[in-house]
Every structure is written in C-alpha cells, then in structure tokens.
Amino acid sequence: MTALVFLDPSHPAGRVADAASPQLSVLDQGVTRGDGVFESALYTGGVVRKLEAHLARMAVSAASCDLSMPSAEAWRAAIATAVAAYDAARPSSGPGAAAGTAGDTHEAVVKLVATRGLESAGHGTSWVAVSPASELGRRQRTAGVAVVLLDRGYDSTVAERAPWLLMGAKTLSYAVNMAALRHARRNGADDVIFVSSDGRVLEGPTSTVLLAVRDGDTKRLITPMLETGILPGTTQGAIFAAAEAAGWELGYGPLVPQHLMEADAVWLVSSVRLLAPVNSLDGIDIARDARLHEELTAMVDAIR
Ligand SMILES: Cc1ncc(COP(=O)(O)O)c(C=O)c1O
C-alpha cells in the first residue's frame, strides 16, 4: 500500500491522490530527463526520522539544480497528511502498538520528490509517497553485505572542477547508481562502494561508507571527505553527532581501499536500511567487530 499526497498551493495540507492510478504527465521533466531531486526518510514509531535534515538537504540539492521548491512548511504539512493516510490504511503492528504510535515497529519509507515539471507549466511537480520499507534492507542490518569496489570514472577533485555534474546533490538521475547495483548482483555481491579514478573511497550507490578503528581504549569513526563529490549523508551526520557525544574520535578521509581492508568494522549507512555491516570486499572477508556494531546500532536506534 502506498499513500500519495501532492503539494498543491490550493490544498495547504496537500492533495491526497490514488497511488494505484496514473497521476503524472508523461511530459514531466522529472520523467523525461530525470530532472528533479528527492529524499527517502524512515517512518517508524510515529516519527519521520531526521525530517529536518532531509528537508535541509533537499533544499540544497534543489538550489544546486536551480529548481524552485515548495517551502519546508508545505512539505511538513503534506508529509503529515501522507503518514496519517498511510497509518489509517494499515493494521497496527502488534498489541498495544496502534499504527503511528511510539510503540509501532512497522517501518515505512517516506519519499519526497520535486521535479522541474512540465516545460510549459513554469512550475515543478512535488509529492510525498509513503510505502512499506523493504524486508531485504532489514535483513542486511544483521546479515551484512558483500561489497564490490567499482570505479566511478571521475577523479576525487571533479566536484569542484565541474559543478554542472551535480556531484553531491540527490537528483532523480539514479540510473547509473541502479546499474552499479545490478552489476554487483550479477557478480554475486549485494552492494557497491564507488572508488574515484585516483583511488579514493567514495560512497555506495545509496549509502555512505563508515569505518571504525579501535586503538586501545580509543574508538575512531571515519567517513570519506565530502570534497570528493559524495552526498552528505544525514545518517552519517547523526551517527557522528552521537558518537562524538559518546567520546569517539571522528575523522574525514581521504580514504583508500586498504583502509577498509584494515578497519575493525565497515558499514554502509543510510536512512532506511540504517547500518549494514560489510562482510567482504571484492570477495575478501574483512573484520566485523561485534561490539562496535552493537554500540553503533544503539546510536542509530536513538536517532530521531
Ligand atoms: C549516493 C548516496 N549516498 C549516501 C546516501 C545516504 O544518505 P542518508 O543517510 O541521508 O540516507 C544515499 C541515500 O540514499 C545516497 O543515495
């Protein structure tokens, strides 16, 4: 079941629509050119997690594409309408846990999309869709993932030299990211870590890379530097804030694949799947420190 709400100036709380019937023009530039931006947030326990961080990043993505977008207030109103419609249409997830309350363990994806709209319209098309989160993502939180390293074909300085490539913006043009995932699966892996043409670790097609190193009593959490043209992850940001408060040291790349091979744990982190521990890289098993994973999982579970 998917709940769908369009942002529409004549409906301040959003316009509810039927996700099972056609709603979008075939001429919308979001469809014909992948010209638009999006966000995917986790809805569970009655809370859309990190909503403000998602809205803030979406505004940055839109600005980098010169795309005008509805206000944060309009998004919040449409999201509230969409999650209420979603909750009303499904059973509760257990005794004492009515749909949309704090004890509700059901997980859904809240997808926010803003396209450039029809060429003739002069305004964009924006909507919120709420759908069940995938079972596979939840399984990978405990089972972990086998990862292949794939060349992204750009060097690590491209974002600064070529801003028109929109590196680091969350645009609708994810065909390349999805093709990389299919390539990984054809080769017996679950996921991908992109590497720049000059050998720097970048990100997954739908995730941020995190690694942890234990050095005596010191625990260090490291992620690739943003200047390499990667998307600033909202999950990585929230984990770093929690880890810093818990006394961990934090670091930002540059990272090379050898750092991943030598770490005590590596994860792919993202808003809906949350923490997926990496079991192997290019077929070689890597360390998976169970205590570090437990500590980070507790931090992720506490994110609101
Ligand atoms: C390319 C890319 N990097 C990183 C992420 C993780 O971002 P977040 O933690 O905000 O979901 C995503 C999320 O889909 C992504 O598409």
Tab-separated table of C-alpha atoms and ligand atoms in Angstrom:
chain	number	residue	atom	x	y	z
A	1	MET	CA	0.000	0.000	0.000
A	2	THR	CA	1.316	3.465	-0.871
A	3	ALA	CA	-0.121	6.744	0.409
A	4	LEU	CA	0.355	9.605	-2.054
A	5	VAL	CA	-0.001	13.346	-1.422
A	6	PHE	CA	0.796	16.083	-3.960
A	7	LEU	CA	1.951	19.502	-2.818
A	8	ASP	CA	-0.582	21.897	-4.263
A	9	PRO	CA	-0.949	25.615	-3.422
A	10	SER	CA	-4.751	25.233	-3.452
A	11	HIS	CA	-4.543	22.440	-0.787
A	12	PRO	CA	-2.439	23.735	2.157
A	13	ALA	CA	-2.352	20.270	3.814
A	14	GLY	CA	-1.524	18.595	0.495
A	15	ARG	CA	-3.805	16.904	-2.045
A	16	VAL	CA	-4.363	13.189	-1.396
A	17	ALA	CA	-4.239	11.094	-4.588
A	18	ASP	CA	-4.563	7.432	-5.541
A	19	ALA	CA	-1.082	5.911	-5.948
A	20	ALA	CA	-2.576	2.965	-7.854
A	21	SER	CA	-3.807	5.106	-10.750
A	22	PRO	CA	-1.836	7.343	-13.164
A	23	GLN	CA	-1.055	10.763	-11.670
A	24	LEU	CA	1.865	12.229	-13.579
A	25	SER	CA	2.166	13.698	-17.086
A	26	VAL	CA	4.433	11.777	-19.461
A	27	LEU	CA	5.830	15.220	-20.335
A	28	ASP	CA	7.006	15.984	-16.785
A	29	GLN	CA	10.761	16.674	-16.948
A	30	GLY	CA	11.227	14.503	-13.887
A	31	VAL	CA	10.188	11.597	-16.135
A	32	THR	CA	11.662	12.643	-19.471
A	33	ARG	CA	15.024	13.851	-18.133
A	34	GLY	CA	15.332	12.637	-14.545
A	35	ASP	CA	15.376	16.361	-13.791
A	36	GLY	CA	14.439	16.760	-10.152
A	37	VAL	CA	15.521	15.953	-6.617
A	38	PHE	CA	14.366	13.536	-3.941
A	39	GLU	CA	14.793	12.309	-0.372
A	40	SER	CA	13.997	9.000	1.333
A	41	ALA	CA	13.311	9.090	5.079
A	42	LEU	CA	12.391	6.355	7.555
A	43	TYR	CA	8.965	6.482	9.229
A	44	THR	CA	8.643	4.289	12.305
A	45	GLY	CA	7.194	4.600	15.820
A	46	GLY	CA	5.103	7.569	14.705
A	47	VAL	CA	8.186	9.631	13.753
A	48	VAL	CA	9.654	10.592	10.375
A	49	ARG	CA	13.285	10.316	11.385
A	50	LYS	CA	15.674	13.234	10.740
A	51	LEU	CA	12.942	15.086	8.859
A	52	GLU	CA	14.591	18.495	9.222
A	53	ALA	CA	17.940	17.162	7.940
A	54	HIS	CA	16.174	15.661	4.900
A	55	LEU	CA	14.318	18.910	4.161
A	56	ALA	CA	17.520	20.919	4.521
A	57	ARG	CA	19.470	18.606	2.179
A	58	MET	CA	16.648	18.615	-0.360
A	59	ALA	CA	16.706	22.410	-0.408
A	60	VAL	CA	20.475	22.319	-1.098
A	61	SER	CA	20.018	19.707	-3.869
A	62	ALA	CA	17.253	21.830	-5.436
A	63	ALA	CA	19.352	25.001	-5.268
A	64	SER	CA	22.271	23.246	-6.979
A	65	CYS	CA	19.887	22.371	-9.873
A	66	ASP	CA	18.286	25.876	-9.936
A	67	LEU	CA	14.995	24.175	-9.115
A	68	SER	CA	12.343	26.092	-7.213
A	69	MET	CA	10.736	24.008	-4.497
A	70	PRO	CA	7.787	24.284	-2.113
A	71	SER	CA	8.574	25.659	1.355
A	72	ALA	CA	9.640	23.431	4.250
A	73	GLU	CA	6.289	24.254	5.848
A	74	ALA	CA	4.391	22.925	2.805
A	75	TRP	CA	6.481	19.728	2.865
A	76	ARG	CA	5.838	19.194	6.584
A	77	ALA	CA	2.074	19.596	6.071
A	78	ALA	CA	1.982	17.192	3.103
A	79	ILE	CA	4.132	14.646	4.977
A	80	ALA	CA	1.787	14.773	7.993
A	81	THR	CA	-1.189	14.162	5.679
A	82	ALA	CA	0.611	11.308	3.908
A	83	VAL	CA	1.700	9.415	7.044
A	84	ALA	CA	-1.789	9.832	8.559
A	85	ALA	CA	-3.340	8.374	5.375
A	86	TYR	CA	-0.775	5.540	5.410
A	87	ASP	CA	-1.459	4.691	9.073
A	88	ALA	CA	-5.230	4.820	8.555
A	89	ALA	CA	-4.965	2.234	5.786
A	90	ARG	CA	-2.997	-0.471	7.641
A	91	PRO	CA	-3.408	-2.621	10.733
A	92	SER	CA	-1.373	-1.991	13.903
A	93	SER	CA	1.936	-3.874	14.164
A	94	GLY	CA	1.111	-5.608	17.462
A	95	PRO	CA	-0.826	-5.443	20.702
A	96	GLY	CA	-0.565	-2.048	22.386
A	97	ALA	CA	1.073	-0.522	19.322
A	98	ALA	CA	-1.544	1.289	17.288
A	99	ALA	CA	-0.378	2.393	13.834
A	100	GLY	CA	1.628	5.602	14.053
A	101	THR	CA	2.235	5.500	17.843
A	102	ALA	CA	5.587	5.325	19.667
A	103	GLY	CA	5.447	1.534	20.111
A	104	ASP	CA	4.688	0.857	16.437
A	105	THR	CA	7.642	-1.083	14.968
A	106	HIS	CA	6.365	-1.069	11.386
A	107	GLU	CA	8.862	0.646	9.041
A	108	ALA	CA	7.909	2.743	6.023
A	109	VAL	CA	9.799	4.873	3.508
A	110	VAL	CA	8.705	8.494	3.143
A	111	LYS	CA	9.824	9.566	-0.331
A	112	LEU	CA	9.826	13.263	-1.153
A	113	VAL	CA	10.111	14.136	-4.845
A	114	ALA	CA	10.318	17.520	-6.581
A	115	THR	CA	10.641	17.613	-10.383
A	116	ARG	CA	11.062	20.504	-12.825
A	117	GLY	CA	7.500	19.807	-14.006
A	118	LEU	CA	6.112	20.415	-17.488
A	119	GLU	CA	8.205	22.610	-19.758
A	120	SER	CA	5.080	24.686	-20.456
A	121	ALA	CA	3.967	24.986	-16.810
A	122	GLY	CA	6.783	27.082	-15.370
A	123	HIS	CA	6.463	25.325	-12.015
A	124	GLY	CA	7.523	21.994	-10.654
A	125	THR	CA	5.655	18.873	-9.542
A	126	SER	CA	6.143	17.764	-5.928
A	127	TRP	CA	4.788	14.851	-3.963
A	128	VAL	CA	5.181	12.652	-0.896
A	129	ALA	CA	4.785	8.869	-1.179
A	130	VAL	CA	4.753	6.581	1.875
A	131	SER	CA	5.309	2.837	1.260
A	132	PRO	CA	6.438	-0.171	3.317
A	133	ALA	CA	10.234	-0.456	3.764
A	134	SER	CA	11.871	-3.487	2.116
A	135	GLU	CA	12.401	-6.713	4.061
A	136	LEU	CA	15.801	-7.129	2.375
A	137	GLY	CA	17.157	-3.926	3.914
A	138	ARG	CA	16.096	-5.063	7.373
A	139	ARG	CA	17.745	-8.480	6.882
A	140	GLN	CA	21.005	-6.838	5.769
A	141	ARG	CA	21.258	-4.962	9.092
A	142	THR	CA	22.131	-8.262	10.742
A	143	ALA	CA	23.297	-10.461	7.844
A	144	GLY	CA	25.596	-7.752	6.448
A	145	VAL	CA	26.530	-7.254	2.804
A	146	ALA	CA	29.144	-8.481	0.349
A	147	VAL	CA	30.527	-5.436	-1.462
A	148	VAL	CA	32.408	-4.889	-4.708
A	149	LEU	CA	34.576	-1.834	-5.295
A	150	LEU	CA	33.640	-0.158	-8.593
A	151	ASP	CA	35.348	2.658	-10.486
A	152	ARG	CA	33.112	5.745	-10.623
A	153	GLY	CA	35.095	7.080	-13.570
A	154	TYR	CA	35.712	10.530	-12.074
A	155	ASP	CA	38.676	11.685	-10.037
A	156	SER	CA	38.252	12.965	-6.484
A	157	THR	CA	38.531	16.647	-7.496
A	158	VAL	CA	35.734	16.609	-10.093
A	159	ALA	CA	33.058	18.171	-7.849
A	160	GLU	CA	34.983	21.428	-7.620
A	161	ARG	CA	36.114	21.491	-11.271
A	162	ALA	CA	32.759	20.540	-12.802
A	163	PRO	CA	29.819	21.727	-10.663
A	164	TRP	CA	27.404	21.011	-13.558
A	165	LEU	CA	27.859	17.294	-12.830
A	166	LEU	CA	25.812	17.946	-9.638
A	167	MET	CA	28.063	15.671	-7.604
A	168	GLY	CA	26.786	15.601	-4.051
A	169	ALA	CA	23.186	16.531	-4.989
A	170	LYS	CA	20.421	13.956	-4.565
A	171	THR	CA	18.922	14.211	-8.046
A	172	LEU	CA	16.413	11.847	-9.656
A	173	SER	CA	19.120	10.683	-12.100
A	174	TYR	CA	19.889	7.429	-10.259
A	175	ALA	CA	20.005	5.136	-13.317
A	176	VAL	CA	23.811	4.897	-13.003
A	177	ASN	CA	23.575	4.033	-9.294
A	178	MET	CA	20.986	1.323	-10.004
A	179	ALA	CA	23.125	-0.060	-12.879
A	180	ALA	CA	26.086	-0.333	-10.473
A	181	LEU	CA	23.932	-2.325	-8.029
A	182	ARG	CA	22.786	-4.685	-10.809
A	183	HIS	CA	26.422	-5.129	-11.869
A	184	ALA	CA	27.308	-6.067	-8.275
A	185	ARG	CA	24.453	-8.574	-8.068
A	186	ARG	CA	25.411	-10.176	-11.378
A	187	ASN	CA	28.815	-10.706	-9.810
A	188	GLY	CA	27.484	-12.349	-6.648
A	189	ALA	CA	27.698	-9.279	-4.365
A	190	ASP	CA	24.968	-7.301	-2.573
A	191	ASP	CA	26.240	-3.754	-2.805
A	192	VAL	CA	28.889	-1.387	-4.120
A	193	ILE	CA	31.472	1.071	-2.858
A	194	PHE	CA	32.495	3.516	-5.577
A	195	VAL	CA	36.176	4.420	-5.887
A	196	SER	CA	37.389	7.534	-7.747
A	197	SER	CA	39.703	7.155	-10.760
A	198	ASP	CA	42.549	8.358	-8.493
A	199	GLY	CA	41.843	5.605	-5.969
A	200	ARG	CA	39.797	7.323	-3.234
A	201	VAL	CA	36.934	5.575	-1.444
A	202	LEU	CA	33.715	7.498	-2.200
A	203	GLU	CA	30.245	6.149	-1.255
A	204	GLY	CA	27.731	3.424	-2.059
A	205	PRO	CA	25.054	3.967	-4.755
A	206	THR	CA	22.508	4.570	-1.958
A	207	SER	CA	24.670	4.806	1.164
A	208	THR	CA	27.571	6.461	2.970
A	209	VAL	CA	30.704	4.492	3.912
A	210	LEU	CA	31.748	4.442	7.576
A	211	LEU	CA	34.680	2.619	9.108
A	212	ALA	CA	35.723	2.151	12.722
A	213	VAL	CA	39.169	1.574	14.170
A	214	ARG	CA	39.817	0.512	17.741
A	215	ASP	CA	43.146	1.599	19.236
A	216	GLY	CA	43.374	0.581	22.906
A	217	ASP	CA	40.530	2.440	24.604
A	218	THR	CA	40.146	4.863	21.697
A	219	LYS	CA	37.403	4.273	19.141
A	220	ARG	CA	37.641	6.203	15.902
A	221	LEU	CA	34.886	6.586	13.315
A	222	ILE	CA	35.932	7.689	9.825
A	223	THR	CA	34.000	8.586	6.667
A	224	PRO	CA	35.227	9.788	3.258
A	225	MET	CA	35.653	13.551	2.908
A	226	LEU	CA	32.752	15.431	1.291
A	227	GLU	CA	35.083	17.310	-1.076
A	228	THR	CA	35.356	14.101	-3.143
A	229	GLY	CA	31.873	14.842	-4.529
A	230	ILE	CA	29.812	12.474	-2.383
A	231	LEU	CA	26.342	13.090	-0.975
A	232	PRO	CA	26.430	14.415	2.612
A	233	GLY	CA	24.655	11.565	4.426
A	234	THR	CA	22.056	12.506	7.026
A	235	THR	CA	22.568	9.149	8.787
A	236	GLN	CA	26.355	9.614	8.879
A	237	GLY	CA	25.801	13.138	10.266
A	238	ALA	CA	23.504	11.891	13.032
A	239	ILE	CA	25.817	8.967	13.898
A	240	PHE	CA	28.826	11.288	14.075
A	241	ALA	CA	26.958	13.611	16.467
A	242	ALA	CA	26.004	10.673	18.725
A	243	ALA	CA	29.478	9.096	18.557
A	244	GLU	CA	31.172	12.381	19.435
A	245	ALA	CA	28.874	12.741	22.464
A	246	ALA	CA	29.832	9.171	23.460
A	247	GLY	CA	33.550	10.029	23.338
A	248	TRP	CA	34.517	8.548	19.965
A	249	GLU	CA	37.103	10.305	17.796
A	250	LEU	CA	35.820	11.370	14.379
A	251	GLY	CA	37.695	11.621	11.099
A	252	TYR	CA	37.033	12.524	7.454
A	253	GLY	CA	39.045	10.713	4.735
A	254	PRO	CA	40.880	10.762	2.334
A	255	LEU	CA	40.433	7.005	2.379
A	256	VAL	CA	41.781	4.325	0.058
A	257	PRO	CA	40.507	0.697	-0.175
A	258	GLN	CA	43.358	-0.516	2.046
A	259	HIS	CA	41.868	1.499	4.944
A	260	LEU	CA	38.637	-0.515	4.552
A	261	MET	CA	40.567	-3.800	4.473
A	262	GLU	CA	42.428	-2.894	7.700
A	263	ALA	CA	39.475	-1.407	9.673
A	264	ASP	CA	37.851	-3.194	12.628
A	265	ALA	CA	34.441	-2.687	11.035
A	266	VAL	CA	32.989	-1.116	7.883
A	267	TRP	CA	29.339	-0.197	7.312
A	268	LEU	CA	27.127	1.170	4.569
A	269	VAL	CA	24.754	3.595	6.293
A	270	SER	CA	21.552	5.159	5.000
A	271	SER	CA	18.236	6.448	6.270
A	272	VAL	CA	16.010	3.428	5.661
A	273	ARG	CA	18.333	0.389	5.784
A	274	LEU	CA	20.259	2.121	8.605
A	275	LEU	CA	23.508	0.212	9.364
A	276	ALA	CA	24.553	-2.586	7.016
A	277	PRO	CA	27.839	-4.171	8.139
A	278	VAL	CA	30.215	-5.008	5.279
A	279	ASN	CA	31.239	-8.687	5.363
A	280	SER	CA	33.599	-8.738	2.412
A	281	LEU	CA	35.210	-6.516	-0.194
A	282	ASP	CA	35.807	-7.928	-3.675
A	283	GLY	CA	35.381	-11.425	-2.220
A	284	ILE	CA	37.864	-10.939	0.663
A	285	ASP	CA	36.393	-11.219	4.184
A	286	ILE	CA	37.024	-8.187	6.410
A	287	ALA	CA	36.802	-7.667	10.179
A	288	ARG	CA	33.337	-7.248	11.762
A	289	ASP	CA	33.798	-6.123	15.370
A	290	ALA	CA	30.538	-7.166	17.066
A	291	ARG	CA	30.845	-4.726	19.987
A	292	LEU	CA	31.443	-1.747	17.743
A	293	HIS	CA	28.409	-2.798	15.688
A	294	GLU	CA	26.268	-3.069	18.811
A	295	GLU	CA	27.320	0.386	20.013
A	296	LEU	CA	26.649	1.998	16.656
A	297	THR	CA	23.302	0.207	16.326
A	298	ALA	CA	22.208	1.666	19.680
A	299	MET	CA	23.184	5.154	18.442
A	300	VAL	CA	21.258	4.665	15.198
A	301	ASP	CA	18.166	3.389	17.018
A	302	ALA	CA	18.154	6.549	19.159
A	303	ILE	CA	18.182	8.909	16.155
A	304	ARG	CA	15.012	10.997	15.845
B	1	LIG	C1	24.536	8.324	-3.091
B	1	LIG	C2	24.068	8.260	-1.670
B	1	LIG	N1	24.974	8.432	-0.678
B	1	LIG	C3	24.599	8.374	0.619
B	1	LIG	C4	23.280	8.122	0.976
B	1	LIG	C5	22.903	8.055	2.439
B	1	LIG	O1	22.217	9.208	2.799
B	1	LIG	P1	21.219	9.242	4.038
B	1	LIG	O2	21.957	8.721	5.209
B	1	LIG	O3	20.877	10.672	4.189
B	1	LIG	O4	20.055	8.378	3.670
B	1	LIG	C6	22.315	7.963	-0.004
B	1	LIG	C7	20.917	7.732	0.368
B	1	LIG	O5	20.123	7.281	-0.395
B	1	LIG	C8	22.720	8.034	-1.370
B	1	LIG	O6	21.828	7.884	-2.348
